[in-house]
């Protein structure tokens, strides 16, 4: 058997964490078994389905690297398939035409509620022989009235449903568009899907789909229903928990490898391992270790995983990934050091690429002003001698490197008999505008000789005209 899985989103919005996990699990299962991964858009909700959503989902899957083997397919382009199989059920009397109006259905349910019964279709059209003029009927499945439907689920085990709780569901609307449960069965059958891996919010749909499968006389796929992803407060995951669309994480500067790594652990485990490469995931993923309990989204854990990947990824890859975030800040990377050097130094200091770009701003653009608190603390008139001494030491420096500039700053501290920080911090503010940057040698190496010396000179001029603090101000 060739394993064939599918991801079948409704194009009514963006791809979010839950949908991305479903896509990932299907993709990994097919890759683990050398199978086929199919993409299918369930777009029969014509009022809410949009081309924008389709493009967003495709872009998110491309960013994540979840390449498909077949598709995308669109249900609205397959209406003839559903009508053909629905016609077979009608001919074999396993489905029937229903002419009930919405008013009749509402009245039927209200009457059932008054009698303390579960609202459901009562089958009044099942034996009807005559058509109603000028009314296009819906088609209903003649659901078994008794017996048990057993779902053999690869995550939850066997789950049983009583047919008496299931009514004769509509499988084809009056306009010829199929309902979800029918179109899913037809598509999975005709696309030879062997494993249906989806959220457990669909578990209650499965007995209905199995009854359609039985009526068609076809073989069911294997089912695996994944528990929902919850927020930290155990309610259904939403934006208020900090979760974004997949493309939102891309735009925030997360690496796709980090997102896949985080998502795969929301409902699956492999021992105590936390960090997985994509190749490792494809090698070890299975459904035996999929969790039956709901996973919990943790924004801080997601950020932590991304931080680990910033440290693990190659500097070449990070350089390419950082480029658009620098360009978004209207910076020209060619005016600075090689981006590989930037990412090598900054990777330990950022949680995401957007933050890395912001923290690298000083490399490409001279600060318009100094941060007030940093200037007040470190650019006092008395540091003029320190900055002049650093300037002289750096001007005389032969080779400009991280180590040589670090040593030069240490030499100045020793000559002036002060601590390293007494030299490094005023120098840091002078060249970056802030009291936070990489190590002073790394900072100067990133800036280069010309920019460093020009900025020190500017700081010397700044402290030269700054009035000394009054004693009262020093006490504060």
Coordinates of C-alpha atoms in Angstrom, one line a residue:
X1 CA 0.0 0.0 0.0
X2 CA 1.3 3.4 -0.9
X3 CA 0.5 5.8 1.9
X4 CA -1.5 8.8 0.7
X5 CA -2.4 11.7 3.0
X6 CA -4.1 15.0 2.4
X7 CA -4.4 18.5 3.8
X8 CA -7.8 19.8 3.1
X9 CA -8.3 23.4 4.4
X10 CA -11.3 25.6 3.8
X11 CA -10.1 28.8 2.1
X12 CA -12.1 31.0 4.4
X13 CA -9.2 32.6 6.3
X14 CA -5.5 32.4 7.0
X15 CA -3.5 29.3 7.9
X16 CA -3.2 29.2 11.7
X17 CA -1.3 27.0 14.2
X18 CA -3.9 24.3 14.3
X19 CA -4.2 24.0 10.5
X20 CA -0.4 24.1 10.2
X21 CA -0.1 21.2 12.6
X22 CA -2.6 19.1 10.6
X23 CA -0.7 19.9 7.4
X24 CA 2.7 19.0 9.1
X25 CA 1.5 15.7 10.6
X26 CA 0.1 14.6 7.2
X27 CA 3.2 15.7 5.4
X28 CA 5.5 14.0 7.9
X29 CA 3.5 10.7 7.8
X30 CA 3.6 10.6 4.0
X31 CA 7.4 11.4 4.0
X32 CA 8.1 8.8 6.7
X33 CA 6.5 6.1 4.6
X34 CA 7.6 7.2 1.2
X35 CA 4.1 8.2 0.3
X36 CA 2.1 11.0 -1.4
X37 CA 0.9 14.3 0.2
X38 CA -2.1 15.8 -1.5
X39 CA -3.5 19.4 -1.1
X40 CA -7.2 19.9 -1.5
X41 CA -9.2 23.1 -1.0
X42 CA -12.7 22.5 0.4
X43 CA -14.2 25.6 -1.1
X44 CA -17.9 24.6 -1.3
X45 CA -18.7 27.5 1.2
X46 CA -18.8 29.9 -1.7
X47 CA -19.9 32.8 0.4
X48 CA -16.8 32.7 2.7
X49 CA -14.2 31.1 0.4
X50 CA -11.8 33.7 -1.2
X51 CA -8.9 33.7 -3.5
X52 CA -6.9 35.7 -0.9
X53 CA -7.3 32.9 1.6
X54 CA -6.1 30.4 -1.0
X55 CA -3.0 32.5 -1.8
X56 CA -2.3 33.0 1.9
X57 CA -2.5 29.3 2.7
X58 CA -0.3 28.4 -0.3
X59 CA 2.3 31.1 0.8
X60 CA 2.3 29.8 4.3
X61 CA 2.9 26.2 3.2
X62 CA 5.6 27.3 0.9
X63 CA 7.3 29.2 3.7
X64 CA 7.1 26.2 6.0
X65 CA 8.5 24.0 3.2
X66 CA 5.5 21.6 3.1
X67 CA 5.7 20.8 -0.5
X68 CA 2.8 18.8 -2.0
X69 CA 3.0 15.9 -4.4
X70 CA -0.5 16.4 -5.9
X71 CA -2.8 19.4 -6.1
X72 CA -4.1 21.8 -5.2
X73 CA -7.5 20.4 -6.0
X74 CA -10.7 22.4 -5.7
X75 CA -14.0 20.9 -4.8
X76 CA -16.0 23.4 -6.8
X77 CA -14.2 22.1 -9.9
X78 CA -15.4 18.5 -9.0
X79 CA -19.2 19.0 -8.8
X80 CA -19.8 16.3 -11.5
X81 CA -18.0 13.7 -9.3
X82 CA -20.3 14.4 -6.4
X83 CA -23.5 14.4 -8.5
X84 CA -22.5 11.1 -10.2
X85 CA -22.0 9.2 -6.9
X86 CA -25.0 10.9 -5.3
X87 CA -27.0 9.7 -8.2
X88 CA -25.8 6.1 -7.6
X89 CA -27.0 6.3 -4.0
X90 CA -30.4 7.7 -5.2
X91 CA -30.8 4.8 -7.7
X92 CA -30.0 2.2 -5.0
X93 CA -32.5 3.9 -2.6
X94 CA -29.7 4.6 -0.1
X95 CA -30.5 8.3 -0.5
X96 CA -33.7 10.1 -1.2
X97 CA -35.0 13.5 -2.4
X98 CA -36.3 15.8 0.3
X99 CA -38.6 18.7 -0.6
X100 CA -39.1 20.1 2.9
X101 CA -38.9 23.8 3.1
X102 CA -36.9 25.7 5.7
X103 CA -40.1 26.7 7.4
X104 CA -41.1 23.0 7.7
X105 CA -37.8 22.0 9.1
X106 CA -37.9 24.8 11.7
X107 CA -41.4 23.8 12.8
X108 CA -40.3 20.1 12.9
X109 CA -37.4 20.9 15.3
X110 CA -39.5 23.2 17.5
X111 CA -42.2 20.5 17.9
X112 CA -39.5 17.9 18.8
X113 CA -38.0 20.3 21.4
X114 CA -41.5 20.7 23.0
X115 CA -41.7 16.9 23.3
X116 CA -38.3 16.7 24.9
X117 CA -36.8 15.0 21.8
X118 CA -33.4 15.7 20.2
X119 CA -34.0 17.9 17.1
X120 CA -33.4 15.9 14.0
X121 CA -34.9 15.2 10.6
X122 CA -37.8 12.7 11.0
X123 CA -37.5 11.1 7.5
X124 CA -40.9 12.3 6.3
X125 CA -39.7 12.4 2.7
X126 CA -38.0 9.0 2.7
X127 CA -41.0 7.2 1.2
X128 CA -42.3 10.1 -0.9
X129 CA -43.0 9.1 -4.5
X130 CA -44.2 12.4 -6.0
X131 CA -42.0 15.4 -6.8
X132 CA -43.0 18.9 -5.8
X133 CA -43.3 21.2 -8.8
X134 CA -40.9 24.1 -9.1
X135 CA -38.8 23.0 -6.1
X136 CA -35.3 21.6 -6.4
X137 CA -34.9 19.0 -3.7
X138 CA -31.9 18.3 -1.5
X139 CA -30.6 14.8 -1.4
X140 CA -30.5 13.0 2.0
X141 CA -28.6 9.8 3.0
X142 CA -30.9 7.1 4.3
X143 CA -29.0 6.6 7.5
X144 CA -29.4 3.2 9.3
X145 CA -32.0 3.5 12.0
X146 CA -30.3 1.2 14.4
X147 CA -26.9 -0.3 15.2
X148 CA -23.5 1.0 16.1
X149 CA -20.9 2.7 14.1
X150 CA -17.4 2.0 15.4
X151 CA -14.6 4.4 14.5
X152 CA -11.2 2.7 14.7
X153 CA -9.1 5.7 15.5
X154 CA -5.3 5.6 15.5
X155 CA -5.0 8.2 18.3
X156 CA -8.1 7.7 20.4
X157 CA -8.7 4.0 19.9
X158 CA -12.1 2.6 19.2
X159 CA -15.0 5.1 19.5
X160 CA -18.6 4.0 19.1
X161 CA -21.6 5.9 18.0
X162 CA -25.3 4.9 18.0
X163 CA -27.1 5.3 14.7
X164 CA -30.2 6.3 16.5
X165 CA -28.3 9.6 17.3
X166 CA -27.6 10.3 13.7
X167 CA -30.3 11.6 11.3
X168 CA -30.6 11.5 7.6
X169 CA -28.1 14.2 6.7
X170 CA -28.1 16.2 3.5
X171 CA -25.4 15.1 1.1
X172 CA -26.3 17.3 -1.9
X173 CA -27.9 20.7 -1.7
X174 CA -30.6 21.8 -4.0
X175 CA -28.1 23.7 -6.1
X176 CA -26.0 20.6 -6.7
X177 CA -23.2 21.6 -4.3
X178 CA -22.2 18.8 -1.9
X179 CA -22.2 19.1 1.9
X180 CA -18.9 18.7 3.8
X181 CA -19.4 15.1 4.9
X182 CA -20.3 13.9 1.4
X183 CA -17.6 15.7 -0.5
X184 CA -14.9 14.6 1.9
X185 CA -15.9 10.9 1.5
X186 CA -16.0 11.2 -2.3
X187 CA -12.7 13.1 -2.5
X188 CA -10.8 10.8 -0.2
X189 CA -12.1 7.8 -2.1
X190 CA -11.3 9.1 -5.6
X191 CA -7.9 10.4 -4.5
X192 CA -7.0 7.1 -2.9
X193 CA -6.4 8.7 0.5
X194 CA -5.2 5.9 2.9
X195 CA -4.9 7.9 6.1
X196 CA -7.1 10.8 7.2
X197 CA -5.2 12.8 9.9
X198 CA -7.2 15.7 11.1
X199 CA -8.4 17.6 14.3
X200 CA -10.6 15.7 16.7
X201 CA -13.3 18.4 16.2
X202 CA -14.1 16.1 13.2
X203 CA -14.4 13.0 15.2
X204 CA -18.2 13.4 15.5
X205 CA -18.4 13.7 11.7
X206 CA -16.6 10.4 11.2
X207 CA -19.6 8.0 11.9
X208 CA -21.7 9.9 9.4
X209 CA -18.9 9.6 6.8
X210 CA -18.5 5.9 7.6
X211 CA -22.2 5.4 6.9
X212 CA -21.8 7.2 3.5
X213 CA -18.8 5.0 2.8
X214 CA -20.8 1.9 3.6
X215 CA -23.7 3.1 1.4
X216 CA -21.2 3.5 -1.5
X217 CA -19.7 0.1 -0.8
X218 CA -16.1 1.4 -0.7
X219 CA -13.2 0.9 1.7
X220 CA -12.7 3.4 4.5
X221 CA -9.4 5.1 5.1
X222 CA -7.5 4.9 8.4
X223 CA -8.5 7.7 10.8
X224 CA -6.3 9.6 13.2
X225 CA -7.9 12.5 15.1
X226 CA -5.6 14.9 16.7
X227 CA -6.6 16.7 19.9
X228 CA -7.3 20.4 19.7
X229 CA -4.6 23.0 20.5
X230 CA -5.6 25.0 23.6
X231 CA -4.5 28.3 25.0
X232 CA -2.6 28.4 28.4
X233 CA -6.0 28.9 30.1
X234 CA -7.3 25.7 28.5
X235 CA -9.8 27.4 26.3
X236 CA -9.7 27.1 22.5
X237 CA -6.6 28.8 21.0
X238 CA -7.2 32.3 19.7
X239 CA -5.5 35.5 19.0
X240 CA -5.8 36.6 22.6
X241 CA -3.4 33.9 23.6
X242 CA -0.7 35.5 21.4
X243 CA -1.1 33.0 18.6
X244 CA -0.8 34.5 15.1
X245 CA -1.4 33.2 11.6
X246 CA 1.6 31.3 10.1
X247 CA 2.5 34.2 7.9
X248 CA 2.3 36.4 11.0
X249 CA 5.2 34.4 12.5
X250 CA 7.1 34.7 9.2
X251 CA 6.6 38.5 9.3
X252 CA 7.7 38.6 13.0
X253 CA 11.0 37.1 12.0
X254 CA 10.6 33.5 13.0
X255 CA 12.5 30.8 11.1
X256 CA 10.3 28.2 9.4
X257 CA 12.4 25.3 10.8
X258 CA 11.6 26.7 14.3
X259 CA 7.9 26.9 13.7
X260 CA 7.8 23.3 12.4
X261 CA 9.8 22.2 15.4
X262 CA 7.5 23.9 17.8
X263 CA 4.3 22.8 16.1
X264 CA 5.3 19.1 15.9
X265 CA 5.6 19.0 19.7
X266 CA 2.0 20.2 20.1
X267 CA 0.5 16.8 20.3
X268 CA 3.4 14.5 19.6
X269 CA 6.6 13.5 21.3
X270 CA 9.8 11.4 20.8
X271 CA 11.2 10.8 24.2
X272 CA 12.4 14.0 25.9
X273 CA 13.8 15.5 22.7
X274 CA 12.8 19.1 22.2
X275 CA 14.8 20.3 19.1
X276 CA 14.3 18.5 15.8
X277 CA 15.7 19.1 12.4
X278 CA 13.2 18.5 9.6
X279 CA 15.2 15.4 8.6
X280 CA 14.9 14.1 12.1
X281 CA 11.2 14.7 12.1
X282 CA 10.7 12.8 8.8
X283 CA 12.8 9.9 10.2
X284 CA 11.0 9.4 13.5
X285 CA 7.5 10.7 13.2
X286 CA 4.7 8.2 13.9
X287 CA 1.1 8.2 15.0
X288 CA 1.8 5.8 17.9
X289 CA 3.3 8.7 19.8
X290 CA 0.6 11.2 18.9
X291 CA -1.1 12.5 22.1
X292 CA -4.8 11.9 22.8
X293 CA -4.8 14.9 25.3
X294 CA -5.0 18.5 24.1
X295 CA -1.8 20.3 23.5
X296 CA -1.3 23.8 25.0
X297 CA 0.2 26.7 23.0
X298 CA 2.9 28.5 24.9
X299 CA 4.1 31.8 23.3
X300 CA 7.3 31.8 25.4
X301 CA 8.2 28.3 24.5
X302 CA 7.6 29.1 20.8
X303 CA 10.0 32.0 21.1
X304 CA 12.6 29.8 23.0
X305 CA 12.5 27.3 20.1
X306 CA 13.1 30.1 17.6
X307 CA 16.1 31.3 19.7
X308 CA 17.6 27.8 19.6
X309 CA 17.2 27.7 15.9
X310 CA 18.9 31.1 15.5
X311 CA 21.9 29.6 17.2
X312 CA 21.7 26.3 15.2
X313 CA 21.2 27.7 11.7
X314 CA 24.2 28.4 9.5
X315 CA 25.3 32.0 9.2
X316 CA 24.8 31.9 5.4
X317 CA 21.2 30.9 5.9
X318 CA 20.6 33.5 8.6
X319 CA 22.2 36.2 6.4
X320 CA 19.8 35.4 3.5
X321 CA 16.9 35.3 6.0
X322 CA 17.9 38.6 7.7
X323 CA 18.2 40.5 4.4
X324 CA 14.5 41.5 3.9
X325 CA 14.2 42.7 7.5
X326 CA 17.1 45.0 7.0
X327 CA 15.7 46.2 3.7
X328 CA 12.4 46.9 5.4
X329 CA 14.2 49.3 7.7
X330 CA 15.6 51.0 4.5
X331 CA 19.1 49.8 5.2
X332 CA 21.6 48.9 2.6
X333 CA 23.5 45.7 3.7
X334 CA 26.2 46.4 1.2
X335 CA 27.3 49.4 3.3
X336 CA 28.2 47.3 6.2
X337 CA 30.3 44.2 6.9
X338 CA 29.4 40.8 5.4
X339 CA 25.9 39.7 6.7
X340 CA 27.4 36.4 7.8
X341 CA 29.6 38.4 10.2
X342 CA 26.5 40.3 11.5
X343 CA 24.4 37.1 12.1
X344 CA 27.3 35.3 13.7
X345 CA 27.6 38.1 16.3
X346 CA 23.9 39.0 16.7
X347 CA 22.4 35.5 16.7
X348 CA 22.9 35.1 20.5
X349 CA 21.3 38.5 21.2
X350 CA 17.9 38.2 19.4
X351 CA 14.7 36.2 19.7
X352 CA 13.8 36.6 16.0
X353 CA 15.1 38.1 12.8
X354 CA 13.1 41.3 13.1
X355 CA 14.7 42.0 16.5
X356 CA 18.1 41.1 15.1
X357 CA 17.6 43.7 12.3
X358 CA 16.6 46.3 14.8
X359 CA 19.6 45.6 17.0
X360 CA 21.9 45.9 14.0
X361 CA 20.6 49.3 12.9
X362 CA 23.6 51.1 14.4
X363 CA 25.9 49.2 12.0
X364 CA 24.4 50.9 8.9
X365 CA 23.0 54.1 10.2
X366 CA 24.6 56.6 12.6
X367 CA 22.2 57.3 15.5
X368 CA 20.5 60.7 15.1
X369 CA 20.8 61.2 18.9
X370 CA 22.0 59.3 21.9
X371 CA 19.5 57.5 24.2
X372 CA 18.8 60.1 26.9
X373 CA 19.4 57.8 29.9
X374 CA 22.5 56.3 28.3
X375 CA 24.0 59.7 27.5
X376 CA 23.2 61.1 30.9
X377 CA 25.0 58.2 32.6
X378 CA 28.0 57.6 30.3
X379 CA 28.6 60.7 28.1
X380 CA 29.6 63.1 30.9
X381 CA 32.2 65.8 30.4
X382 CA 34.7 63.9 32.4
X383 CA 34.8 61.0 29.8
X384 CA 36.3 63.3 27.2
X385 CA 39.8 62.2 28.2
X386 CA 38.7 58.5 27.9
X387 CA 37.2 59.0 24.5
X388 CA 40.3 60.9 23.3
X389 CA 42.6 58.2 24.6
X390 CA 40.5 55.5 22.8
X391 CA 40.6 57.5 19.6
X392 CA 44.4 57.8 19.7
X393 CA 44.8 54.1 20.5
X394 CA 42.4 53.0 17.6
X395 CA 44.0 55.4 15.1
X396 CA 47.3 53.8 15.7
X397 CA 45.8 50.3 15.4
X398 CA 47.2 48.3 12.6
X399 CA 44.8 45.4 11.9
X400 CA 41.1 46.1 12.7
X401 CA 39.6 43.0 14.1
X402 CA 37.3 42.0 17.0
X403 CA 40.3 40.9 19.1
X404 CA 42.6 43.8 18.2
X405 CA 39.9 46.5 19.0
X406 CA 39.0 44.7 22.3
X407 CA 42.7 44.7 23.3
X408 CA 43.0 48.4 22.4
X409 CA 40.1 49.3 24.7
X410 CA 41.8 47.2 27.5
X411 CA 45.1 49.0 26.9
X412 CA 43.3 52.4 27.4
X413 CA 41.7 51.1 30.7
X414 CA 45.0 50.0 32.0
X415 CA 46.8 53.3 31.1
X416 CA 44.1 55.3 32.8
X417 CA 43.9 52.9 35.8
X418 CA 40.1 52.4 35.4
X419 CA 37.9 49.4 35.0
X420 CA 37.2 48.1 31.5
X421 CA 33.6 49.1 31.7
X422 CA 34.6 52.7 32.5
X423 CA 36.0 52.8 28.9
X424 CA 33.8 50.4 27.1
X425 CA 30.4 51.8 28.1
X426 CA 31.1 55.5 27.1
X427 CA 32.6 54.1 23.9
X428 CA 29.6 51.9 23.3
X429 CA 27.2 54.8 23.7
X430 CA 29.4 57.0 21.5
X431 CA 29.4 54.6 18.5
X432 CA 25.9 53.0 18.8
X433 CA 23.8 55.6 20.6
X434 CA 22.8 53.0 23.2
X435 CA 24.4 51.3 26.2
X436 CA 23.4 47.9 24.9
X437 CA 25.2 46.2 22.0
X438 CA 27.4 43.2 21.4
X439 CA 30.8 43.0 23.1
X440 CA 32.8 46.1 22.5
X441 CA 35.3 44.4 20.3
X442 CA 32.5 42.8 18.3
X443 CA 30.7 46.2 18.0
X444 CA 33.8 48.0 16.7
X445 CA 34.6 45.1 14.3
X446 CA 31.1 45.4 12.8
X447 CA 31.3 49.1 12.5
X448 CA 34.8 49.2 10.9
X449 CA 37.5 51.8 11.4
X450 CA 36.0 54.7 9.5
X451 CA 32.6 54.7 11.1
X452 CA 34.0 54.1 14.6
X453 CA 36.5 57.0 14.5
X454 CA 33.9 59.4 13.1
X455 CA 31.4 58.5 15.8
X456 CA 34.0 58.8 18.6
X457 CA 34.9 62.3 17.3
X458 CA 31.2 63.3 17.3
X459 CA 30.9 62.1 20.9
X460 CA 34.0 64.0 22.0
X461 CA 32.4 67.2 20.5
X462 CA 29.1 66.3 22.4
X463 CA 30.7 65.9 25.8
X464 CA 32.9 69.0 25.2
X465 CA 29.9 71.3 25.1
X466 CA 27.9 69.5 27.7
X467 CA 27.8 71.4 31.0
X468 CA 29.1 69.6 34.0
X469 CA 26.5 68.2 36.4
X470 CA 25.7 70.0 39.6
X471 CA 26.4 68.1 42.9
X472 CA 22.6 67.9 43.6
X473 CA 22.1 66.2 40.2
X474 CA 24.8 63.6 41.0
X475 CA 23.1 62.7 44.2
X476 CA 19.9 62.0 42.3

